[in-house]
N, CA, C and O of each residue as an XYZ file, in Angstrom:
788
protein
N      90.653    122.132    107.755
C      91.065    121.036    106.982
C      92.656    120.906    106.980
O      93.156    120.173    106.127
N      93.473    121.570    107.878
C      94.664    121.387    107.895
C      95.238    120.009    108.471
O      95.011    119.639    109.623
N      96.028    119.266    107.523
C      96.600    118.017    107.796
C      95.612    116.971    107.416
O      96.061    115.864    107.120
N      94.433    117.153    107.388
C      93.391    116.092    107.243
C      92.694    116.188    105.909
O      92.305    117.273    105.474
N      92.534    115.037    105.251
C      91.792    115.016    103.899
C      90.277    115.070    104.083
O      89.701    114.482    104.999
N      89.746    115.716    103.276
C      88.159    115.957    103.192
C      87.748    115.650    101.920
O      88.415    115.902    100.916
N      86.440    114.998    101.926
C      85.893    114.523    100.500
C      85.517    115.904     99.758
O      85.115    116.878    100.395
N      85.671    115.908     98.434
C      85.218    116.918     97.473
C      84.249    116.401     96.520
O      84.390    115.223     96.189
N      83.373    117.014     96.061
C      82.434    116.521     95.130
C      83.097    115.895     93.789
O      83.988    116.484     93.176
N      82.641    114.808     93.449
C      82.966    114.005     92.232
C      83.809    112.693     92.835
O      84.202    111.831     92.050
N      84.019    112.606     93.998
C      84.867    111.569     94.533
C      86.179    111.444     94.725
O      86.823    110.396     94.760
N      86.687    112.902     94.891
C      88.117    113.240     95.200
C      88.114    113.619     96.644
O      87.223    113.430     97.472
N      89.336    114.219     96.796
C      89.624    114.631     98.243
C      90.666    115.796     98.178
O      91.412    115.912     97.206
N      90.695    116.625     99.205
C      91.515    117.777     99.347
C      92.004    117.877    100.836
O      91.340    117.564    101.824
N      93.365    118.399    100.817
C      93.893    118.686    102.109
C      94.755    119.942    102.049
O      95.264    120.259    100.974
N      94.915    120.555    102.968
C      95.730    121.851    103.020
C      97.076    121.432    103.759
O      97.156    120.892    104.863
N      98.153    121.810    102.880
C      99.596    121.376    103.455
C     100.453    122.489    103.434
O     100.411    123.417    102.626
N     101.267    122.335    104.410
C     102.149    123.599    104.487
C     103.675    123.274    103.703
O     104.011    122.124    103.420
N     104.375    124.267    103.461
C     105.634    123.782    102.639
C     106.467    122.697    103.326
O     107.046    121.881    102.609
N     106.564    122.630    104.541
C     107.338    121.557    105.113
C     106.705    120.265    105.026
O     107.435    119.292    104.838
N     105.519    120.112    105.127
C     104.617    118.860    104.847
C     104.633    118.428    103.367
O     104.711    117.238    103.061
N     104.555    119.457    102.418
C     104.876    119.203    101.083
C     106.298    118.595    100.678
O     106.484    117.729     99.823
N     107.191    119.178    101.407
C     108.704    118.751    101.328
C     108.765    117.155    101.753
O     109.195    116.304    100.975
N     108.270    116.843    103.117
C     108.544    115.786    103.640
C     107.667    114.666    102.784
O     108.148    113.556    102.557
N     106.545    114.986    102.395
C     105.729    113.968    101.347
C     106.543    113.754    100.042
O     106.709    112.616     99.603
N     106.967    114.673     99.523
C     107.664    114.670     98.400
C     108.940    113.835     98.252
O     109.251    113.085     97.326
N     109.707    114.177     99.536
C     110.941    113.453     99.817
C     110.755    111.804     99.991
O     111.393    110.945     99.382
N     109.804    111.610    100.897
C     109.326    110.262    101.125
C     108.924    109.596     99.952
O     109.232    108.409     99.842
N     108.260    110.176     99.014
C     107.684    109.515     97.911
C     108.870    109.246     96.932
O     108.896    108.231     96.236
N     109.652    110.003     96.911
C     111.003    109.916     95.892
C     111.818    108.793     96.644
O     112.339    107.945     95.919
N     111.975    108.693     97.861
C     112.768    107.579     98.462
C     112.094    106.351     98.100
O     112.776    105.407     97.702
N     110.609    106.232     98.207
C     109.995    105.163     97.898
C     110.257    104.593     96.507
O     110.474    103.398     96.309
N     110.221    105.525     95.560
C     110.598    105.281     94.324
C     111.966    104.628     93.981
O     112.122    103.716     93.168
N     113.077    105.318     94.828
C     114.374    104.623     94.811
C     114.311    103.280     95.374
O     115.002    102.439     94.800
N     113.546    102.862     96.496
C     113.542    101.747     97.176
C     112.948    100.621     96.319
O     113.420     99.488     96.419
N     111.811    100.912     95.379
C     111.109     99.979     94.610
C     111.974     99.880     93.438
O     111.963     98.737     92.984
N     112.680    100.648     92.830
C     113.645    100.465     91.629
C     112.981    101.170     90.561
O     111.847    101.646     90.611
N     113.882    101.200     89.474
C     113.465    102.151     88.384
C     112.663    101.278     87.493
O     112.007    101.931     86.682
N     112.526    100.006     87.408
C     111.660     99.226     86.517
C     112.249     98.880     85.242
O     113.241     99.500     84.856
N     111.748     97.968     84.560
C     112.343     97.510     83.375
C     111.352     98.126     82.242
O     110.291     97.601     81.906
N     111.796     99.131     81.801
C     111.039     99.731     80.561
C     111.475     98.904     79.297
O     112.621     98.457     79.239
N     110.611     98.708     78.330
C     111.061     98.030     77.287
C     111.820     99.039     76.301
O     111.449    100.197     76.113
N     112.834     98.497     75.749
C     113.630     99.405     74.937
C     112.974     99.596     73.653
O     112.266     98.749     73.108
N     113.301    100.986     73.108
C     112.817    101.335     71.861
C     112.778    100.500     70.808
O     113.848    100.046     70.405
N     111.652    100.165     70.212
C     111.498     99.223     69.178
C     111.337     97.751     69.722
O     111.213     96.834     68.909
N     111.337     97.500     71.095
C     110.899     96.180     71.548
C     109.530     95.960     71.406
O     108.733     96.888     71.269
N     109.196     94.733     71.433
C     107.682     94.302     71.395
C     107.398     94.312     72.919
O     107.963     93.670     73.805
N     106.188     95.370     73.016
C     105.748     95.378     74.348
C     105.234     94.272     75.003
O     105.247     94.187     76.231
N     104.669     93.199     74.089
C     104.099     92.032     74.631
C     105.284     91.225     75.438
O     104.993     90.579     76.445
N     106.532     91.288     74.985
C     107.679     90.634     75.560
C     107.667     91.080     77.107
O     107.878     90.254     77.995
N     107.426     92.338     77.357
C     107.401     92.782     78.885
C     106.395     91.999     79.549
O     106.650     91.469     80.631
N     105.298     91.881     79.006
C     104.028     91.197     79.655
C     104.446     89.698     80.085
O     104.008     89.194     81.119
N     105.326     89.024     79.213
C     105.595     87.607     79.675
C     106.999     87.424     80.241
O     107.481     86.296     80.345
N     107.619     88.453     80.587
C     108.907     88.371     81.210
C     108.772     87.903     82.511
O     107.865     88.287     83.249
N     109.714     87.009     82.874
C     109.620     86.411     84.330
C     110.307     87.526     85.152
O     111.341     88.103     84.815
N     109.608     87.746     86.250
C     110.230     88.538     87.508
C     110.939     87.625     88.296
O     111.131     86.448     87.991
N     111.375     88.254     89.443
C     112.321     87.396     90.446
C     111.596     86.491     90.985
O     110.377     86.659     90.933
N     112.084     85.393     91.591
C     111.417     84.228     92.350
C     111.717     84.154     93.708
O     111.115     83.350     94.420
N     112.709     85.013     94.224
C     113.098     84.749     95.480
C     112.736     86.163     96.303
O     112.938     87.282     95.829
N     112.259     85.944     97.405
C     111.776     87.157     98.217
C     112.938     88.300     98.286
O     114.111     87.952     98.156
N     112.646     89.463     98.461
C     113.885     90.394     98.726
C     114.440     90.234     99.873
O     113.759     89.757    100.782
N     115.699     90.566    100.082
C     116.467     90.460    101.378
C     116.346     91.713    102.245
O     116.513     91.652    103.463
N     116.047     92.877    101.593
C     115.950     94.124    102.220
C     114.460     93.994    103.068
O     113.404     93.732    102.493
N     114.570     94.211    104.443
C     113.321     93.997    105.046
C     112.130     94.802    104.657
O     110.998     94.318    104.661
N     112.432     96.248    104.261
C     111.273     97.085    103.850
C     110.652     96.511    102.304
O     109.454     96.427    102.031
N     111.669     96.188    101.496
C     111.185     95.356    100.284
C     110.411     94.042    100.595
O     109.469     93.650     99.906
N     110.817     93.493    101.529
C     110.091     92.177    101.738
C     108.518     92.340    102.339
O     107.541     91.617    102.142
N     108.640     93.440    103.063
C     107.440     93.967    103.498
C     106.381     94.541    102.376
O     105.184     94.251    102.383
N     106.969     95.346    101.474
C     106.088     95.700    100.308
C     105.768     94.605     99.214
O     104.811     94.699     98.445
N     106.652     93.576     99.223
C     106.513     92.403     98.323
C     106.761     91.015     99.030
O     107.700     90.245     98.829
N     105.678     90.870     99.925
C     105.517     89.614    100.789
C     105.523     88.451     99.954
O     105.428     88.602     98.736
N     105.636     87.173    100.517
C     105.414     85.926     99.800
C     103.940     85.912     99.836
O     103.341     86.607    100.657
N     103.280     85.105     98.933
C     101.925     85.181     98.495
C     101.483     84.060     99.536
O     100.308     84.157     99.890
N     102.211     83.018    100.089
C     101.619     82.122    100.901
C     102.040     82.137    102.156
O     101.762     81.180    102.879
N     102.719     83.125    102.602
C     103.112     83.464    103.905
C     104.274     82.668    104.198
O     104.841     82.041    103.303
N     104.750     82.650    105.656
C     106.168     81.886    105.799
C     105.784     80.526    106.012
O     104.966     80.128    106.840
N     106.619     79.661    104.976
C     106.361     78.210    105.021
C     106.710     77.563    106.477
O     106.153     76.563    106.929
N     107.706     78.295    107.116
C     108.036     77.651    108.418
C     107.109     77.688    109.514
O     107.206     76.911    110.464
N     105.985     78.786    109.393
C     104.993     79.071    110.153
C     103.707     78.324    109.868
O     102.810     78.262    110.708
N     103.621     77.724    108.608
C     102.371     77.057    108.242
C     102.402     75.632    108.886
O     103.246     74.815    108.519
N     101.429     75.324    109.897
C     101.307     74.186    110.516
C     100.901     72.909    109.451
O      99.908     72.963    108.725
N     101.626     72.023    109.480
C     101.338     70.744    108.682
C     101.482     70.944    107.099
O     101.099     70.080    106.310
N     102.041     72.108    106.713
C     102.359     72.376    105.274
C     103.565     71.785    104.790
O     104.486     71.513    105.561
N     103.618     71.575    103.602
C     104.886     70.926    102.847
C     105.672     72.371    102.675
O     105.212     73.251    101.947
N     106.951     72.536    103.445
C     107.609     73.870    103.237
C     108.231     73.961    101.876
O     108.432     75.066    101.373
N     108.511     72.963    101.321
C     109.119     72.791     99.914
C     107.912     73.198     98.934
O     108.134     73.965     97.997
N     106.876     72.773     99.122
C     105.752     73.146     98.127
C     105.417     74.543     98.117
O     105.326     75.297     97.148
N     105.222     74.809     99.513
C     104.846     76.280     99.658
C     105.997     77.233     99.190
O     105.671     78.329     98.734
N     107.026     76.968     99.252
C     108.094     78.012     98.743
C     108.019     77.938     97.306
O     108.062     78.997     96.679
N     107.916     76.867     96.706
C     107.704     76.547     95.206
C     106.514     77.409     94.648
O     106.633     78.109     93.643
N     105.477     77.313     95.305
C     104.256     78.023     94.769
C     104.530     79.510     94.989
O     104.268     80.312     94.093
N     105.083     79.927     96.235
C     105.443     81.287     96.379
C     106.387     81.787     95.361
O     106.188     82.942     94.984
N     107.404     81.123     94.830
C     108.313     81.551     93.996
C     107.605     81.698     92.594
O     107.896     82.642     91.860
N     106.775     80.854     92.272
C     106.147     80.817     91.000
C     105.147     81.978     90.996
O     105.162     82.679     89.984
N     104.312     82.281     91.933
C     103.461     83.348     92.098
C     104.155     84.844     92.063
O     103.579     85.788     91.523
N     105.385     84.965     92.659
C     106.243     86.062     92.588
C     106.732     86.440     91.247
O     106.764     87.607     90.856
N     107.177     85.241     90.433
C     107.846     85.364     89.188
C     106.825     86.177     88.108
O     107.214     86.970     87.250
N     105.498     85.804     88.352
C     104.556     86.293     87.433
C     103.722     87.428     87.913
O     102.840     87.829     87.153
N     103.909     88.111     89.290
C     103.340     89.173     89.783
C     104.152     90.361     90.179
O     103.721     91.511     90.092
N     105.372     90.042     90.629
C     106.147     91.070     91.256
C     106.442     92.344     90.311
O     106.398     93.516     90.686
N     106.761     91.875     88.972
C     107.069     93.100     88.092
C     105.833     93.935     88.046
O     105.952     95.112     88.387
N     104.823     93.554     87.723
C     103.499     94.245     87.669
C     103.332     95.051     88.896
O     103.075     96.251     88.803
N     103.475     94.403     90.164
C     103.258     95.188     91.367
C     104.090     96.186     91.586
O     103.626     97.219     92.069
N     105.574     96.093     91.265
C     106.533     97.113     91.379
C     106.149     98.327     90.303
O     106.218     99.518     90.607
N     105.808     97.923     89.234
C     105.167     99.147     88.461
C     104.020     99.772     88.754
O     103.775    100.806     88.131
N     103.231     99.373     89.584
C     101.938     99.748     89.869
C     102.367    100.822     91.268
O     101.882    101.940     91.440
N     103.299    100.210     92.093
C     103.856    101.181     93.110
C     104.550    102.229     92.606
O     104.493    103.363     93.081
N     105.254    101.889     91.594
C     106.277    103.147     91.143
C     105.220    104.092     90.545
O     105.368    105.233     90.983
N     104.249    103.972     89.721
C     103.267    104.791     89.025
C     102.440    105.556     90.114
O     102.120    106.729     89.925
N     102.101    104.890     91.246
C     101.354    105.576     92.421
C     102.360    106.772     92.932
O     102.045    107.959     93.016
N     103.530    106.251     93.230
C     104.474    107.076     93.965
C     104.820    108.347     93.004
O     104.961    109.465     93.500
N     104.955    108.108     91.545
C     104.995    109.201     90.696
C     103.838    110.145     90.745
O     103.983    111.367     90.774
N     102.635    109.508     90.754
C     101.324    110.358     90.941
C     101.413    111.289     92.121
O     101.058    112.453     91.934
N     101.852    110.918     93.343
C     101.906    111.659     94.629
C     103.149    112.806     94.146
O     102.959    113.988     94.435
N     104.221    112.469     93.517
C     105.130    113.485     93.368
C     104.633    114.526     92.315
O     104.828    115.737     92.422
N     103.933    113.889     91.229
C     103.452    115.060     90.273
C     102.294    115.901     90.823
O     102.057    117.016     90.357
N     101.507    115.312     91.908
C     100.441    116.155     92.476
C     101.147    117.139     93.389
O     100.636    118.247     93.554
N     102.131    116.862     93.914
C     102.737    117.896     95.045
C     103.497    118.829     94.021
O     103.421    120.044     94.205
N     104.104    118.421     93.133
C     104.768    119.315     92.148
C     103.882    120.404     91.401
O     104.410    121.421     90.951
N     102.447    120.148     91.276
C     101.718    121.004     90.609
C     101.062    122.003     91.471
O     100.168    122.741     91.057
N     101.563    122.019     92.799
C     100.778    122.849     93.679
C     101.438    124.183     93.738
O     102.650    124.372     93.841
N     100.510    125.081     93.660
C     101.071    126.497     93.660
C     101.632    126.911     95.010
O     101.415    126.384     96.101
N     102.436    128.014     94.706
C     103.240    128.602     95.883
C     102.074    128.760     96.997
O     100.980    129.258     96.732
N     102.386    128.349     98.079
C     101.345    128.545     99.145
C     101.244    130.035     99.747
O     102.170    130.719    100.183
N      99.864    130.363     99.655
C      99.625    131.661    100.360
C      99.124    131.454    101.713
O      98.263    130.615    101.981
N      99.721    132.296    102.638
C      99.286    132.230    103.966
C      99.752    130.975    104.560
O      99.134    130.462    105.493
N     100.820    130.454    104.062
C     101.472    129.300    104.728
C     100.970    127.882    104.181
O     101.659    126.876    104.351
N      99.913    127.849    103.612
C      99.393    126.387    103.066
C      98.917    126.460    101.706
O      98.442    127.506    101.264
N      99.017    125.401    101.012
C      98.479    125.351     99.784
C      97.344    124.101     99.854
O      97.388    123.185    100.675
N      96.386    124.260     98.876
C      95.439    123.260     98.966
C      95.788    122.282     97.908
O      96.019    122.693     96.771
N      95.846    120.977     98.205
C      96.007    119.852     97.464
C      94.613    119.375     97.118
O      93.864    119.174     98.074
N      94.117    119.150     95.810
C      92.932    118.823     95.499
C      93.248    117.486     94.435
O      93.904    117.600     93.400
N      92.684    116.309     94.887
C      92.852    115.192     94.050
C      91.516    114.543     93.447
O      90.409    114.628     93.978
N      91.750    114.011     92.480
C      90.706    113.473     91.579
C      90.570    111.942     92.289
O      91.322    111.583     93.195
N      89.464    111.077     91.718
C      89.434    109.827     92.276
C      90.581    108.886     91.875
O      90.928    108.097     92.754
N      91.184    108.835     90.783
C      92.246    108.169     90.519
C      93.559    108.420     91.303
O      94.268    107.549     91.807
N      93.781    109.884     91.322
C      94.765    110.418     92.248
C      94.616    109.878     93.724
O      95.607    109.491     94.344
N      93.309    109.863     94.286
C      93.053    109.430     95.614
C      93.481    107.959     95.877
O      93.958    107.586     96.949
N      93.252    107.106     94.734
C      93.612    105.745     94.892
C      95.228    105.565     94.950
O      95.782    104.776     95.716
N      95.874    106.375     94.070
C      97.425    106.440     94.063
C      97.815    106.912     95.386
O      98.705    106.260     95.933
N      97.356    107.866     95.985
C      97.734    108.436     97.121
C      97.532    107.509     98.430
O      98.284    107.563     99.403
N      96.557    106.762     98.336
C      96.231    105.528     99.367
C      97.233    104.528     99.124
O      97.793    104.076    100.123
N      97.565    104.101     98.018
C      98.576    103.122     97.783
C      99.984    103.585     98.157
O     100.811    102.779     98.583
N     100.228    104.746     98.013
C     101.769    105.291     98.383
C     101.706    105.488     99.936
O     102.588    105.044    100.671
N     100.682    106.135    100.369
C     100.820    106.369    101.921
C     100.859    104.861    102.570
O     101.664    104.722    103.491
N     100.173    103.855    102.236
C     100.090    102.477    102.751
C     101.870    102.136    102.511
O     102.663    101.891    103.420
N     102.113    102.190    101.379
C     103.625    101.719    101.061
C     104.804    102.466    101.969
O     105.793    101.944    102.484
N     104.452    103.623    101.993
C     105.347    104.406    102.794
C     105.219    103.949    104.283
O     106.302    103.803    104.849
N     104.176    103.713    104.973
C     104.023    103.244    106.256
C     104.563    101.885    106.419
O     105.153    101.628    107.468
N     104.435    101.006    105.533
C     104.992     99.665    105.463
C     106.688     99.688    105.386
O     107.414     98.921    106.018
N     107.067    100.572    104.617
C     108.528    100.651    104.517
C     109.004    101.290    105.732
O     110.004    100.733    106.186
N     108.610    102.242    106.363
C     108.975    102.921    107.441
C     108.796    101.967    108.691
O     109.714    101.848    109.503
N     107.703    101.350    108.820
C     107.418    100.264    109.849
C     108.429     99.255    109.870
O     108.911     98.857    110.930
N     108.802     98.787    108.657
C     109.773     97.582    108.501
C     111.121     98.346    109.184
O     111.589     97.954    110.253
N     111.615     99.347    108.522
C     112.891     99.981    109.068
C     112.802    100.273    110.455
O     113.850    100.174    111.094
N     111.709    100.632    111.089
C     111.775    100.828    112.624
C     111.482     99.534    113.234
O     111.569     99.451    114.460
N     111.115     98.414    112.479
C     110.703     97.245    113.275
C     109.700     97.222    114.047
O     109.681     96.518    115.057
N     108.734     97.977    113.691
C     107.400     98.262    114.356
C     106.528     96.861    114.528
O     106.412     96.180    113.510
N     105.962     96.430    115.640
C     105.076     95.336    115.639
C     103.867     95.759    116.195
O     103.805     96.908    116.632
N     102.730     94.897    116.262
C     101.341     95.382    116.536
C     101.393     96.006    117.873
O     100.818     97.066    118.119
N     102.109     95.320    118.761
C     102.125     95.543    120.287
C     103.361     96.448    120.703
O     103.799     96.468    121.853
N     103.863     97.171    119.687
C     105.070     97.839    120.025
C     104.797     99.377    120.496
O     104.849    100.312    119.697
N     104.508     99.532    121.839
C     104.096    100.775    122.417
C     105.265    101.600    122.787
O     105.167    102.817    122.941
N     106.232    101.028    122.913
C     107.488    101.832    123.254
C     107.881    102.941    122.198
O     108.274    104.045    122.575
N     107.781    102.659    121.066
C     108.108    103.644    119.911
C     107.445    104.830    120.016
O     107.887    105.852    119.492
N     106.169    104.791    120.798
C     105.332    105.988    120.876
C     105.684    106.891    121.989
O     105.098    107.961    122.157
N     106.580    106.494    122.704
C     106.985    107.201    123.890
C     108.452    107.442    123.963
O     109.053    107.538    125.033
N     109.101    107.554    122.598
C     110.431    107.959    122.640
C     110.854    109.131    123.165
O     110.031    110.042    123.250
N     112.105    109.322    123.584
C     112.331    110.556    124.005
C     112.779    111.448    122.865
O     113.097    110.826    121.851
N     112.883    112.865    122.801
C     113.241    113.580    121.601
C     114.698    113.404    121.227
O     115.094    113.797    120.129
N     115.485    112.846    122.073
C     116.715    112.564    121.736
C     117.040    111.343    120.931
O     118.013    111.266    120.181
N     116.196    110.432    121.127
C     116.089    109.020    120.233
C     116.153    109.378    118.644
O     115.320    110.093    118.087
N     117.160    108.830    118.063
C     117.249    109.081    116.645
C     116.254    108.440    115.811
O     116.306    108.785    114.630
N     115.300    107.538    116.139
C     114.192    107.097    115.648
C     112.950    108.024    115.777
O     112.010    107.821    115.008
N     112.891    108.829    116.513
C     111.972    109.909    116.893
C     111.481    110.511    115.448
O     110.261    110.460    115.294
N     112.058    110.940    114.618
C     111.640    111.668    113.486
C     110.944    110.785    112.519
O     109.976    111.184    111.871
N     111.442    109.556    112.414
C     110.696    108.527    111.579
C     109.371    108.025    112.075
O     108.390    107.691    111.411
N     109.555    108.039    113.500
C     108.221    107.654    114.210
C     107.167    108.475    113.909
O     106.077    108.077    113.499
N     107.549    109.889    114.154
C     106.673    110.969    113.954
C     106.062    110.979    112.566
O     104.898    111.319    112.351
N     106.889    110.601    111.676
C     106.516    110.629    110.088
C     105.507    109.340    109.916
O     104.490    109.339    109.224
N     105.968    108.337    110.633
C     104.891    107.165    110.580
C     103.759    107.354    111.082
O     102.836    106.825    110.462
N     103.425    108.077    112.235
C     102.188    108.259    112.766
C     101.525    109.402    111.906
O     100.323    109.296    111.660
N     102.223    110.477    111.438
C     101.619    111.543    110.669
C     100.858    110.909    109.470
O      99.689    111.163    109.179
N     101.744    109.984    108.766
C     101.233    109.281    107.545
C     100.033    108.564    107.737
O      99.113    108.637    106.923
N      99.972    107.758    108.933
C      98.873    107.147    109.381
C      97.627    108.016    109.571
O      96.500    107.620    109.271
N      97.854    109.055    110.013
C      96.406    109.923    110.078
C      96.195    110.643    108.717
O      95.089    111.133    108.492
N      97.119    110.730    107.862
C      96.637    111.246    106.451
C      95.951    110.078    105.921
O      94.836    110.234    105.425
N      96.470    108.963    105.966
C      95.814    107.691    105.435
C      94.471    107.400    105.877
O      93.582    107.048    105.101
N      94.311    107.556    107.197
C      93.008    107.331    107.828
C      92.020    108.388    107.297
O      90.835    108.143    107.071
N      92.598    109.559    107.120
C      91.352    110.654    106.805
C      91.140    110.518    105.310
O      90.031    110.761    104.832
N      92.050    110.178    104.634
C      91.894    109.810    103.033
C      90.827    108.603    102.907
O      89.877    108.575    102.124
N      91.156    107.697    103.765
C      90.124    106.438    103.693
C      88.704    107.085    103.918
O      87.758    106.896    103.154
N      88.661    107.858    105.037
C      87.202    108.470    105.382
C      86.591    109.070    104.496
O      85.361    109.135    104.490
N      87.464    109.693    103.454
C      86.691    110.609    102.314
C      86.001    109.527    101.309
O      85.126    109.790    100.484
N      86.491    108.459    101.519
C      85.939    107.333    100.492
C      84.483    106.915    100.964
O      83.685    106.429    100.163
N      84.180    107.117    102.259
C      82.977    106.712    102.772
C      82.127    108.039    103.145
O      81.097    107.888    103.803
N      82.453    109.089    102.820
C      81.785    110.338    103.149
C      80.617    110.615    101.978
O      79.911    111.622    102.038
């Protein structure tokens, strides 16, 4: 099972991770938390319903990684043939205003779930520790692995037909992030496979 998730009874998944893999996963999840932001927690004594009706941002993020994590709901108005660019932008801003805060909160909770799962791992015996996830944790891990790949892909400017990045020399400074991107893809694929097992 090294490096690949396997299904476990009850709908969860398990994977054996060595200390370096645990460290990389935890570091990336923490960086994702920092990228997504701390969130707007209601102040003590504040009405929690106020947070439900608080408006979020209406403009797309300028950071390419955040723009990939929080894309416009109606696509790029400049690429929509025959569409009214102004109306499309207006609808996208309205949709973002009412959904982005909740989406950010879910992404934070998923990444925190990954960090918590890694933090509860016992010290590895024989070089690896067995990480076991329940069904809800599996969903959190799927979301976070996807978000990490999207953010890294945006930073590396990876496109669908970008084969050059897969043949980088070891001296290229992008190589470690490309390797992390590919490794996270393998983890994600194997975790998806546990859902159909």
